[in-house]
Structure formats: C-alpha cells, structure tokens
C-alpha cells in the first residue's frame, strides 16, 4: 500500500474521523446497507 501524507505526520485519529465523516455523508444521502459494512459506525451515527 502506498500512502502520501504531503508533509504532514500520520495521525490515526484524523483518519478515523475522516472515515466517520465520509460514512455520515453516505448515510445521510441514503446509502443502503452501510450498516452491513460498518455496523459500529452506523450505530454511532444514528444515536
């Protein structure tokens, strides 16, 4: 896997937050079966 950080230090918390933000946008747009892929993320979004 090739990853570029463009001069920034890698930060796992930012990666996780970006993933949650993107998941929320897909969920908000009506993506189906998102919960099957990432149940804990979707559960957190719907609370």
Short mmCIF file of C-alpha atoms in Angstrom, two decimals:
data_model
loop_
_atom_site.label_atom_id
_atom_site.label_comp_id
_atom_site.label_asym_id
_atom_site.label_seq_id
_atom_site.Cartn_x
_atom_site.Cartn_y
_atom_site.Cartn_z
CA UNK A 1 0.00 0.00 0.00
CA UNK A 2 1.31 3.43 -0.92
CA UNK A 3 0.31 6.35 1.28
CA UNK A 4 1.22 10.01 0.94
CA UNK A 5 0.90 12.46 3.80
CA UNK A 6 2.05 15.54 1.87
CA UNK A 7 4.46 16.66 4.58
CA UNK A 8 2.06 16.02 7.47
CA UNK A 9 2.68 13.47 10.17
CA UNK A 10 0.34 10.46 10.01
CA UNK A 11 -2.46 10.75 12.58
CA UNK A 12 -4.77 7.77 13.14
CA UNK A 13 -7.39 9.92 14.89
CA UNK A 14 -7.71 12.09 11.79
CA UNK A 15 -8.07 9.02 9.61
CA UNK A 16 -10.82 7.62 11.83
CA UNK A 17 -12.63 10.97 11.93
CA UNK A 18 -12.41 11.34 8.15
CA UNK A 19 -13.85 7.83 7.78
CA UNK A 20 -16.73 8.66 10.12
CA UNK A 21 -17.41 11.94 8.33
CA UNK A 22 -17.48 10.23 4.94
CA UNK A 23 -19.71 7.45 6.28
CA UNK A 24 -22.11 10.03 7.67
CA UNK A 25 -22.37 11.74 4.28
CA UNK A 26 -23.14 8.43 2.56
CA UNK A 27 -25.69 7.55 5.27
CA UNK A 28 -27.30 10.99 5.03
CA UNK A 29 -27.52 10.63 1.24
CA UNK A 30 -29.45 7.39 1.68
CA UNK A 31 -26.80 4.76 1.08
CA UNK A 32 -28.28 1.31 1.53
CA UNK A 33 -26.68 -1.48 3.54
CA UNK A 34 -24.00 0.77 5.04
CA UNK A 35 -24.71 -0.88 8.38
CA UNK A 36 -23.74 -4.26 6.93
CA UNK A 37 -20.27 -2.94 6.14
CA UNK A 38 -19.62 -0.85 9.23
CA UNK A 39 -22.22 -1.56 11.94
CA UNK A 40 -20.45 0.27 14.77
CA UNK A 41 -20.01 3.44 12.72
CA UNK A 42 -23.63 3.48 11.58
CA UNK A 43 -24.83 2.79 15.13
CA UNK A 44 -22.84 5.80 16.34
CA UNK A 45 -24.27 7.99 13.58
CA UNK A 46 -27.88 7.16 14.37
CA UNK A 47 -27.65 7.92 18.08
#
